[in-house]
PDB file of C-alpha atoms in Angstrom:
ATOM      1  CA  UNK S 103      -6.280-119.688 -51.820  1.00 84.00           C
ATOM      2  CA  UNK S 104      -4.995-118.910 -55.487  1.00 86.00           C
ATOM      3  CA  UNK S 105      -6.173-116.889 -58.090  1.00 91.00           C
ATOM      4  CA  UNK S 106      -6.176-117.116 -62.083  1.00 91.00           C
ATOM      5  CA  UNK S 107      -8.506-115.962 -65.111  1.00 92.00           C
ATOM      6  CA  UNK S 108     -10.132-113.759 -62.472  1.00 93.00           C
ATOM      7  CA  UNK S 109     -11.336-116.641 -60.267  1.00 94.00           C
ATOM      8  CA  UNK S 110      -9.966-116.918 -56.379  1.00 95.00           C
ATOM      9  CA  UNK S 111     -10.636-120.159 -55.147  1.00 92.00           C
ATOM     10  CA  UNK S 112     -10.182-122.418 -52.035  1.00 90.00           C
ATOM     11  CA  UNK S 113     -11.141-124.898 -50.416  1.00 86.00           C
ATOM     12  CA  UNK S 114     -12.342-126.794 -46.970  1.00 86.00           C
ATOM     13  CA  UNK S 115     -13.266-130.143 -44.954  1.00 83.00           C
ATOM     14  CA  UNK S 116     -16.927-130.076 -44.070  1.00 83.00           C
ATOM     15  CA  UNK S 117     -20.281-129.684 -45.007  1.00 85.00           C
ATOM     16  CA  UNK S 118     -21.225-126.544 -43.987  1.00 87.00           C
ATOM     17  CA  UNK S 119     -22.072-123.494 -46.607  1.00 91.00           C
ATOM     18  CA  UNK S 120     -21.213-120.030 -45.987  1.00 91.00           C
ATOM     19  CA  UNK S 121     -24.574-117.837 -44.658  1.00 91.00           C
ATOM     20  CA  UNK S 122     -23.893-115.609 -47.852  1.00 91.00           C
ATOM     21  CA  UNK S 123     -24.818-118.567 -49.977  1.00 94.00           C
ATOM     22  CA  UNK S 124     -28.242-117.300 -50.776  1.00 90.00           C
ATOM     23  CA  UNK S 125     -29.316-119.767 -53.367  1.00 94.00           C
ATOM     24  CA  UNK S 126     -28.824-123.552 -53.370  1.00 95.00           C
ATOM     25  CA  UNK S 127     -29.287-126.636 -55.073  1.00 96.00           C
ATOM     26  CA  UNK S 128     -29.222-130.552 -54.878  1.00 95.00           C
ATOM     27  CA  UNK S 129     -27.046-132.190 -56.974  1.00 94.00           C
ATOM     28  CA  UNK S 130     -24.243-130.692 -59.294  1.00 94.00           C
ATOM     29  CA  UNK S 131     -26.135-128.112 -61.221  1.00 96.00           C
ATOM     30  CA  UNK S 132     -28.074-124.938 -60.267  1.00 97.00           C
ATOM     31  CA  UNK S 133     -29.742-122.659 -62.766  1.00 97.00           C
ATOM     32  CA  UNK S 134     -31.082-118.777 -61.560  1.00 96.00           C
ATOM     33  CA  UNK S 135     -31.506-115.650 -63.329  1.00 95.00           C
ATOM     34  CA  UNK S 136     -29.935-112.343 -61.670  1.00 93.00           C
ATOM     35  CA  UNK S 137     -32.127-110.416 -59.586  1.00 90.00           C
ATOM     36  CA  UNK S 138     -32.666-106.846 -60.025  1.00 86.00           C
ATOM     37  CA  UNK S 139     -31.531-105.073 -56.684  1.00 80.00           C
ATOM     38  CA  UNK S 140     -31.307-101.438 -55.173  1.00 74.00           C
ATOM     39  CA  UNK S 141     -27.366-101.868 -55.072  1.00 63.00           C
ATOM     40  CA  UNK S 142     -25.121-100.032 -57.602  1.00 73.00           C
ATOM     41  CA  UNK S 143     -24.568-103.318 -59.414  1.00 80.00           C
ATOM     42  CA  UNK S 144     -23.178-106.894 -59.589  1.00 86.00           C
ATOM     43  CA  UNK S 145     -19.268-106.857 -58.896  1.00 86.00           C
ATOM     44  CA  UNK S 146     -19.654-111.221 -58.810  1.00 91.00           C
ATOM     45  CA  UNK S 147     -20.294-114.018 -58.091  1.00 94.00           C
ATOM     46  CA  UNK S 148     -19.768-116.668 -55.504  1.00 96.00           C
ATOM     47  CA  UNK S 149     -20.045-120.414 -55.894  1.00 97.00           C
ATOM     48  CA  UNK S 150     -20.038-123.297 -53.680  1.00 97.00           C
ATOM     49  CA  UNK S 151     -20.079-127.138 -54.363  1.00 94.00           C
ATOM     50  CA  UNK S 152     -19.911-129.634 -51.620  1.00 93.00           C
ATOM     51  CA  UNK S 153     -18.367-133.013 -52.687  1.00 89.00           C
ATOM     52  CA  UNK S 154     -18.193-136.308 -51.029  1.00 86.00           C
ATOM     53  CA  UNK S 155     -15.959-139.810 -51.969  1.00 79.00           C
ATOM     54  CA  UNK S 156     -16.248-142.786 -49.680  1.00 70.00           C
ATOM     55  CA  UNK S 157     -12.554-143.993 -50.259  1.00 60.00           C
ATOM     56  CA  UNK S 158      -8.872-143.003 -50.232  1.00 58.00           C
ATOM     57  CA  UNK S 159      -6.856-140.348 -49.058  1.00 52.00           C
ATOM     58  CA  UNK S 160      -6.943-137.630 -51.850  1.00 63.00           C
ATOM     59  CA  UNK S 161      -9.352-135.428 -53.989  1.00 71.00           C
ATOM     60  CA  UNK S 162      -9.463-134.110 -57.101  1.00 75.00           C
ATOM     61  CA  UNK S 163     -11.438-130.810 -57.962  1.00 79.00           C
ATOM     62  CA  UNK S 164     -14.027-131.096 -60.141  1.00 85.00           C
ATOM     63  CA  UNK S 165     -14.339-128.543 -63.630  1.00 90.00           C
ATOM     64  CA  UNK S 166     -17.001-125.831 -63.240  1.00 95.00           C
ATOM     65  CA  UNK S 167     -19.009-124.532 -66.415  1.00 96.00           C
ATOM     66  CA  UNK S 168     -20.784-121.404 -65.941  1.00 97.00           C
ATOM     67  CA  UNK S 169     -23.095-120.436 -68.781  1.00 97.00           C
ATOM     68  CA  UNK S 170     -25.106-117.302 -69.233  1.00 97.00           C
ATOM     69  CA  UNK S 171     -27.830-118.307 -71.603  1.00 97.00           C
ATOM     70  CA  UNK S 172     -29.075-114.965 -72.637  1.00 97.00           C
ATOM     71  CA  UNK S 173     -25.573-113.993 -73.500  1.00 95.00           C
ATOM     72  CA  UNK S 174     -24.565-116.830 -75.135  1.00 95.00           C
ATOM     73  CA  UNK S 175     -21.302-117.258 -73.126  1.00 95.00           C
ATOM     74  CA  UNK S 176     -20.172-120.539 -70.888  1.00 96.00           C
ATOM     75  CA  UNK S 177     -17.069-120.527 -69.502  1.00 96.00           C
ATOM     76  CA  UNK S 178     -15.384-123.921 -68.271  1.00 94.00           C
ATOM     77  CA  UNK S 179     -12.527-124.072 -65.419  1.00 94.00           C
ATOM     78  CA  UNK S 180     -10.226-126.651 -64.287  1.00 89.00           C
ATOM     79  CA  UNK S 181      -8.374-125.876 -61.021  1.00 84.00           C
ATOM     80  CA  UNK S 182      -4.519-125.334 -61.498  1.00 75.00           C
ATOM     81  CA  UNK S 183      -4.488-127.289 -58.300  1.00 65.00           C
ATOM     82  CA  UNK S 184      -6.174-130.401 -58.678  1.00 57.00           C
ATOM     83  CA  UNK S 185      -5.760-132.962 -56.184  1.00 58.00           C
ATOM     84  CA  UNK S 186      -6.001-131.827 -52.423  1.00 62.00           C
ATOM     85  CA  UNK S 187      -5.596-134.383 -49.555  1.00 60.00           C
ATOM     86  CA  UNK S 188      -8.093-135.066 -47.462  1.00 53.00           C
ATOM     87  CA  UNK S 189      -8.813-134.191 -44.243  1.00 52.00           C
ATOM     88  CA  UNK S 190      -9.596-137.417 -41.470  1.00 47.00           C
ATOM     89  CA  UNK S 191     -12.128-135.172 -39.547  1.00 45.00           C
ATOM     90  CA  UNK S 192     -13.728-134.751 -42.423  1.00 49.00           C
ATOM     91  CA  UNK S 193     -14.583-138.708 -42.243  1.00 52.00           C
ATOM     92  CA  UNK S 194     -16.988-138.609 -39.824  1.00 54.00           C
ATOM     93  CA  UNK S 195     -17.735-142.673 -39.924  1.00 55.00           C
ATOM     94  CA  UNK S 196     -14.513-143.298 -41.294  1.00 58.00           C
ATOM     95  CA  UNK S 197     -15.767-144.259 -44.341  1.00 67.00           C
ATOM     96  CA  UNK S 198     -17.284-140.537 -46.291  1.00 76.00           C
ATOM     97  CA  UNK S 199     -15.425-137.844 -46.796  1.00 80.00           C
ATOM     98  CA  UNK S 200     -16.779-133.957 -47.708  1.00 85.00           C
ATOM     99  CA  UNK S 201     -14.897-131.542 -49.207  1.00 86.00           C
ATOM    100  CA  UNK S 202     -16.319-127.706 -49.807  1.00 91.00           C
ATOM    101  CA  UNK S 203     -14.971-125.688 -52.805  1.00 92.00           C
ATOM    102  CA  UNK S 204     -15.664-122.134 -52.772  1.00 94.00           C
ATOM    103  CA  UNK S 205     -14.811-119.484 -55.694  1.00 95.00           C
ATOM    104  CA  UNK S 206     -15.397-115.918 -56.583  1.00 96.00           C
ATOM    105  CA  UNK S 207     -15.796-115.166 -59.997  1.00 96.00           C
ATOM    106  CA  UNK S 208     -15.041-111.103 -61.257  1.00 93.00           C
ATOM    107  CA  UNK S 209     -18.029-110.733 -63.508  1.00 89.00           C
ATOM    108  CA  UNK S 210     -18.330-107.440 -65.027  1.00 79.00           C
ATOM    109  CA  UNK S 211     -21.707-106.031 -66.394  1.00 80.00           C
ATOM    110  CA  UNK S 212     -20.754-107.716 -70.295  1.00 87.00           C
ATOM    111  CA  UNK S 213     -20.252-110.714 -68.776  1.00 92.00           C
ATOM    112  CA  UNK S 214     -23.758-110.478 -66.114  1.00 91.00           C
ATOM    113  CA  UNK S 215     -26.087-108.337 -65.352  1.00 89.00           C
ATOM    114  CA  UNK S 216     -30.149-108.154 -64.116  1.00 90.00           C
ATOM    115  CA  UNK S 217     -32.349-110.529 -65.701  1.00 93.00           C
ATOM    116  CA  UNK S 218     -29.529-112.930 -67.418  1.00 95.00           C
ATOM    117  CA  UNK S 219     -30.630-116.484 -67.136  1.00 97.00           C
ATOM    118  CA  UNK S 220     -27.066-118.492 -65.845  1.00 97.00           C
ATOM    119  CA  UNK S 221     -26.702-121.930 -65.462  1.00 97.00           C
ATOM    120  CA  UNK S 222     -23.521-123.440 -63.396  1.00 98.00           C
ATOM    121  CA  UNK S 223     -22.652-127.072 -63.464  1.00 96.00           C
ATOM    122  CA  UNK S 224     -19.918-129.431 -61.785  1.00 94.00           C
ATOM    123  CA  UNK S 225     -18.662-132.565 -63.674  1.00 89.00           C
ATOM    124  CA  UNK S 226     -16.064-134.777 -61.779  1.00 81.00           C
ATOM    125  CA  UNK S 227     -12.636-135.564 -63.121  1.00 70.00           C
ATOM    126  CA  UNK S 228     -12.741-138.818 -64.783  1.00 62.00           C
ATOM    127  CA  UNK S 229     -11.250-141.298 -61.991  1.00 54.00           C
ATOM    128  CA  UNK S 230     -12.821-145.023 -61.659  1.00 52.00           C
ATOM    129  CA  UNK S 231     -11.934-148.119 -59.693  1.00 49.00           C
ATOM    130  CA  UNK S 232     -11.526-151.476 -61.078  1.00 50.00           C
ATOM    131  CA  UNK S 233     -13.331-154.014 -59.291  1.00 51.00           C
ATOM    132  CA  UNK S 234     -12.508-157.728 -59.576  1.00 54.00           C
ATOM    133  CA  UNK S 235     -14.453-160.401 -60.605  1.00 59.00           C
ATOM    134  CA  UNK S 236     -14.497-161.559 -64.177  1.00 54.00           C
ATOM    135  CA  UNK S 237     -14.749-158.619 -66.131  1.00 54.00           C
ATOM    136  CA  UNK S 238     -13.875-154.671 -65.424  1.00 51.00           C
ATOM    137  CA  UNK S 239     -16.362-152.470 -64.086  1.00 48.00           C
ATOM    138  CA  UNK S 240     -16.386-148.640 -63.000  1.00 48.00           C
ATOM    139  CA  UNK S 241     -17.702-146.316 -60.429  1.00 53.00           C
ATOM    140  CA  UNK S 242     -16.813-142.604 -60.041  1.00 56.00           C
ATOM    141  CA  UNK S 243     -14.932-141.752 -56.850  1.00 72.00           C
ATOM    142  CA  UNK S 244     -16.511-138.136 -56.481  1.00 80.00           C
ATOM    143  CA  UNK S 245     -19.878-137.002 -56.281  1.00 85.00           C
ATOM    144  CA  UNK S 246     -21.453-133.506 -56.031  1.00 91.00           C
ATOM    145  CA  UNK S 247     -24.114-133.299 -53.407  1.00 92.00           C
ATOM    146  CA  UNK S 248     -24.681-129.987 -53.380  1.00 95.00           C
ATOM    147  CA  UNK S 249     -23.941-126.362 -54.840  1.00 96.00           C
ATOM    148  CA  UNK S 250     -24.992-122.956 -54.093  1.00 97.00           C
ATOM    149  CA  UNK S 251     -24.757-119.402 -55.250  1.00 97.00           C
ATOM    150  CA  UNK S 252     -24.068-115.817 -53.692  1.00 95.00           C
ATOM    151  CA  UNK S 253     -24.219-112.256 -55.267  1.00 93.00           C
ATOM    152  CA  UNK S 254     -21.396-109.596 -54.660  1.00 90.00           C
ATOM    153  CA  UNK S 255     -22.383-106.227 -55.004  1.00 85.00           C
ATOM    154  CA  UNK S 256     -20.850-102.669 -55.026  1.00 77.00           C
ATOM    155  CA  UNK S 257     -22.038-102.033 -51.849  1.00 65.00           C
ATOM    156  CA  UNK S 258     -20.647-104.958 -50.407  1.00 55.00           C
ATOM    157  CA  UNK S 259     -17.262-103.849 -50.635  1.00 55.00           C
ATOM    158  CA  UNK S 260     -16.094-100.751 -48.798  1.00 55.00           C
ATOM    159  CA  UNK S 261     -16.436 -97.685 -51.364  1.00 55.00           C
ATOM    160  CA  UNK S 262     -12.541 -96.587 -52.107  1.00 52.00           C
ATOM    161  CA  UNK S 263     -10.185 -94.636 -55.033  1.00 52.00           C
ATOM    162  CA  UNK S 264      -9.568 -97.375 -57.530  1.00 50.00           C
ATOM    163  CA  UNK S 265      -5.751 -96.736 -56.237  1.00 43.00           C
ATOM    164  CA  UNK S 266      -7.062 -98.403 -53.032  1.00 50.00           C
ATOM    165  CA  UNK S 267      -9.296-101.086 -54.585  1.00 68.00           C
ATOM    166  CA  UNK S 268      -7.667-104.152 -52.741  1.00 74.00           C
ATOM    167  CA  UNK S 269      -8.782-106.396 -56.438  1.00 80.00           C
ATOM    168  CA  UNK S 270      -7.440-103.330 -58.776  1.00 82.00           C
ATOM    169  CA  UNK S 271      -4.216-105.157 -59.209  1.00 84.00           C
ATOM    170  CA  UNK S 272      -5.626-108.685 -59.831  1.00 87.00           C
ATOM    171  CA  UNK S 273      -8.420-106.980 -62.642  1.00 86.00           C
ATOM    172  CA  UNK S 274      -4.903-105.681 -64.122  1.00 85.00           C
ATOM    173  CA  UNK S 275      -3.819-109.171 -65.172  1.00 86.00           C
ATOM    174  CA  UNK S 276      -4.981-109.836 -69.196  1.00 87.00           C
ATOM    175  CA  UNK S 277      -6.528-113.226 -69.621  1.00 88.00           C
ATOM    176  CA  UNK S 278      -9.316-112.934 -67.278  1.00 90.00           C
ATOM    177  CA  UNK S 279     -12.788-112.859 -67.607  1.00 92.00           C
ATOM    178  CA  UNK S 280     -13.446-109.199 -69.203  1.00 90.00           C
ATOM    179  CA  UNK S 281      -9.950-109.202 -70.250  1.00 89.00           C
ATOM    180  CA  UNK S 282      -7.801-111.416 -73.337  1.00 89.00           C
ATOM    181  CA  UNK S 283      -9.239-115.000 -73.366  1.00 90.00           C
ATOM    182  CA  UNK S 284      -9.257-114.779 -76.986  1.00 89.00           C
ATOM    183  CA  UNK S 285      -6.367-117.582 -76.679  1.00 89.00           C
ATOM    184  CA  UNK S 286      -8.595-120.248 -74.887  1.00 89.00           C
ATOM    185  CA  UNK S 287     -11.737-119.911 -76.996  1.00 91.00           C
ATOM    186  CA  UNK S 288     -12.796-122.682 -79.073  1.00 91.00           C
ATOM    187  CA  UNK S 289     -14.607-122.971 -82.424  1.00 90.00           C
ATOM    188  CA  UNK S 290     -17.661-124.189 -80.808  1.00 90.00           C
ATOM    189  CA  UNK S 291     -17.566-120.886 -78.456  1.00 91.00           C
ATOM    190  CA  UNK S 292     -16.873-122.263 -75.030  1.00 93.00           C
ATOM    191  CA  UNK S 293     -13.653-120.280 -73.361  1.00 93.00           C
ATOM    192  CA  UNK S 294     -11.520-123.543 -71.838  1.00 91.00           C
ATOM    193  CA  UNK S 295      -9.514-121.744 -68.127  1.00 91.00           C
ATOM    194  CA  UNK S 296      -6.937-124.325 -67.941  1.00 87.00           C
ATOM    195  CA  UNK S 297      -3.003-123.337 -67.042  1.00 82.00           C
ATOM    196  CA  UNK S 298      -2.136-125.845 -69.488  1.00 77.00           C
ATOM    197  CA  UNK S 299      -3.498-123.995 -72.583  1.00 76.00           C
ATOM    198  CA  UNK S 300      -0.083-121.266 -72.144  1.00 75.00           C
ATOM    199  CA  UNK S 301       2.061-123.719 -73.005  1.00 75.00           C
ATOM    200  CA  UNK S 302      -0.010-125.145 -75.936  1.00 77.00           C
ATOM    201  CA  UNK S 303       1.391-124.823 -79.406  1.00 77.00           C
ATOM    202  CA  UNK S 304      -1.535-126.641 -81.738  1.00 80.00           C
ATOM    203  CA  UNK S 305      -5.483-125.990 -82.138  1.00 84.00           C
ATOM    204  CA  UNK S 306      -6.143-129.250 -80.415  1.00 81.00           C
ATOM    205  CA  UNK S 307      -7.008-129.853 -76.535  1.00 76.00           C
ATOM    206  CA  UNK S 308      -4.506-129.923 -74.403  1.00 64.00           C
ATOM    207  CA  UNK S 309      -6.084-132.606 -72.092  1.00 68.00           C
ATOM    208  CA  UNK S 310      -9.450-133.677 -71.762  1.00 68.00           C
ATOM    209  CA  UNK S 311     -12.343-131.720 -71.274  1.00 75.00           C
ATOM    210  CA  UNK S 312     -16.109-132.445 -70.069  1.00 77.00           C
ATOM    211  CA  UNK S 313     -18.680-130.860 -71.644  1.00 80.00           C
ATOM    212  CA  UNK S 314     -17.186-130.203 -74.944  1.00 80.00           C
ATOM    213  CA  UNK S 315     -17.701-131.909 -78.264  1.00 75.00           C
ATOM    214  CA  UNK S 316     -14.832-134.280 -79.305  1.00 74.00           C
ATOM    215  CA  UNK S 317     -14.849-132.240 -82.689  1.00 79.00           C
ATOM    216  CA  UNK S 318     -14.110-129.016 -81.329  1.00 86.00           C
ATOM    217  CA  UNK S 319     -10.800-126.845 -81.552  1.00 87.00           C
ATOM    218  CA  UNK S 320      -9.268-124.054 -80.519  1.00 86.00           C
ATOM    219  CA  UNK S 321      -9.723-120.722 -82.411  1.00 86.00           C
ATOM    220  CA  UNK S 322      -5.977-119.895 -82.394  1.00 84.00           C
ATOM    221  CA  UNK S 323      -2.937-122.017 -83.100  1.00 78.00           C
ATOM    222  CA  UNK S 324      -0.828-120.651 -80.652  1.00 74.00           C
ATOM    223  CA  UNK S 325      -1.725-119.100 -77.007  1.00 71.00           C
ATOM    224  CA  UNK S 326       0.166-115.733 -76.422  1.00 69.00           C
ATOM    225  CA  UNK S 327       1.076-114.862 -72.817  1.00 71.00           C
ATOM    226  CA  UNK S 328       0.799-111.310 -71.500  1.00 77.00           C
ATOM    227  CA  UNK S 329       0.636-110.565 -67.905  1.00 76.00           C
ATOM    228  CA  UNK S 330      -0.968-107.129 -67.824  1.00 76.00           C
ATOM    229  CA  UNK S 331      -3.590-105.449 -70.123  1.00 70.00           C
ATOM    230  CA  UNK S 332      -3.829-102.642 -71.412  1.00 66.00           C
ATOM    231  CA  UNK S 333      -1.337-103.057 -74.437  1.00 47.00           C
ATOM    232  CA  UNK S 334      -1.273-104.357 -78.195  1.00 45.00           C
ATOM    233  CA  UNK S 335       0.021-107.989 -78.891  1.00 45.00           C
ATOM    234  CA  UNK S 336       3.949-107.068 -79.759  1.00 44.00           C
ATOM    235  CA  UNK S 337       7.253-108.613 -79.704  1.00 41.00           C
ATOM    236  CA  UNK S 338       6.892-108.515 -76.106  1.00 46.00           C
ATOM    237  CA  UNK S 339       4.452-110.832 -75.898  1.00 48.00           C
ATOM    238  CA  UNK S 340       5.495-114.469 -75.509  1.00 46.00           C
ATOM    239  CA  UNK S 341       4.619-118.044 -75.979  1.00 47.00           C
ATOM    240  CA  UNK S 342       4.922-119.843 -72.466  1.00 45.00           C
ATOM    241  CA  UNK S 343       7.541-122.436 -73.037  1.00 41.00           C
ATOM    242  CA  UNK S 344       5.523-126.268 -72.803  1.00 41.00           C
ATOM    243  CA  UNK S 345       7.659-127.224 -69.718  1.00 44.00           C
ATOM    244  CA  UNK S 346       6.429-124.708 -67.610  1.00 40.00           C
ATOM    245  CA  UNK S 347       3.603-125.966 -65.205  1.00 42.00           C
ATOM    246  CA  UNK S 348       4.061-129.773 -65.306  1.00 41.00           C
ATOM    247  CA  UNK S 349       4.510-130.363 -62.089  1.00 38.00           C
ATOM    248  CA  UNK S 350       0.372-129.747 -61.297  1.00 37.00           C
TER     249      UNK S 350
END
């Protein structure tokens, strides 16, 4: 497991969703609105896709874009950790593989809340074959064949001090969700949660990005590191250097 921008995330071999998914879809996108509920309120959110690839030995995570339409905020996340090797019992002819990745996002009540209309989609990193014959042709490795959805609530966790709240530290980091991601938003809106974008020193895109116009920029020039809220941009504060997290 790893965590960053308020996300923890792993992964598994298989094909099997959690019970606690309580909503689920075909295909890479799923679209819901929260529910109202007798709970204290929404703490986050769970999501689940379930890939498959019918050949080689390795996997590459797919980005995530959560939107929440009434809000007018979409967030899109690429996995610090990218490729993952695959499992062979996950091949159960030998020839398909499945992979499960699982996520909790910390939304906070600006970011969700009852009756927003969300929409969450997957889109594969771009990775084609060349086939011979006389002329080049593609087909994706990857495909999403399923995704699902699960609601964390107050009372799910065990009521403690906020001294004792096993997450307090990991809401105490800045550019999270509800914290500083003024450094990853573009001009178009979208926030881009990518590791890469620390070390960037320009308004373009660092690397590629699905679902975002091939016009858009970021907002900022430069992306300011600080590890903990709760204080003022100051001399403290520092650009990551652009060697740092190359080896991905």
């Amino acid at each position: 497991m790893f965590y960053e921008f308020g996300i923890f995330s792993t992964f598994y071999g298989g094909k099997e969703m959690p019970d606690w998914i309580s909503c689920r879809s075909e295909g890479s996108s799923i679209s819901f609105t929260i529910p109202s509920s007798s709970k204290k309120k929404l703490r986050g959110l769970n999501f689940i896709c379930m890939d498959a690839f019918t050949y080689g030995d390795s996997y590459k995570r797919p980005y995530v874009k959560i939107s929440n339409i009434t809000k007018n905020l979409t967030w899109i996340y690429n996995h610090y950790v990218i490729w993952v090797k695959a499992l062979e019992a996950d091949s159960e002819d030998g020839e398909e593989y499945h992979v499960c990745v699982l996520s909790h996002w910390m939304f906070g009540p600006d970011e969700m809340k009852v009756g927003d209309h969300i929409t969450i989609t997957v889109e594969q990193i771009k990775n084609y074959v060349v086939r011979s014959g006389g002329k080049e042709s593609y087909i994706p490795r990857i495909r999403t064949k399923a995704c699902g959805i699960g609601f964390v609530y107050e009372d799910d966790i065990d009521e403690k001090t906020e001294e004792e709240d096993a997450l307090g530290y990991y809401k105490s980091w800045n550019h999270i969700i509800g914290g500083d991601l003024s450094g990853f938003q573009l001009t178009t809106g979208e926030y881009i949660l990518e590791f890469c974008n620390f070390r960037r020193d320009s308004v373009e895109l660092v690397e590629y990005c699905p679902f975002i116009d091939g016009s858009a920029i970021y907002k900022e020039e430069k992306m300011w590191f600080k590890a903990f809220s709760g204080k003022k941009k100051s001399d403290e504060d520092v650009q990551v250097p652009r060697d740092v997290g190359n080896a991905r």
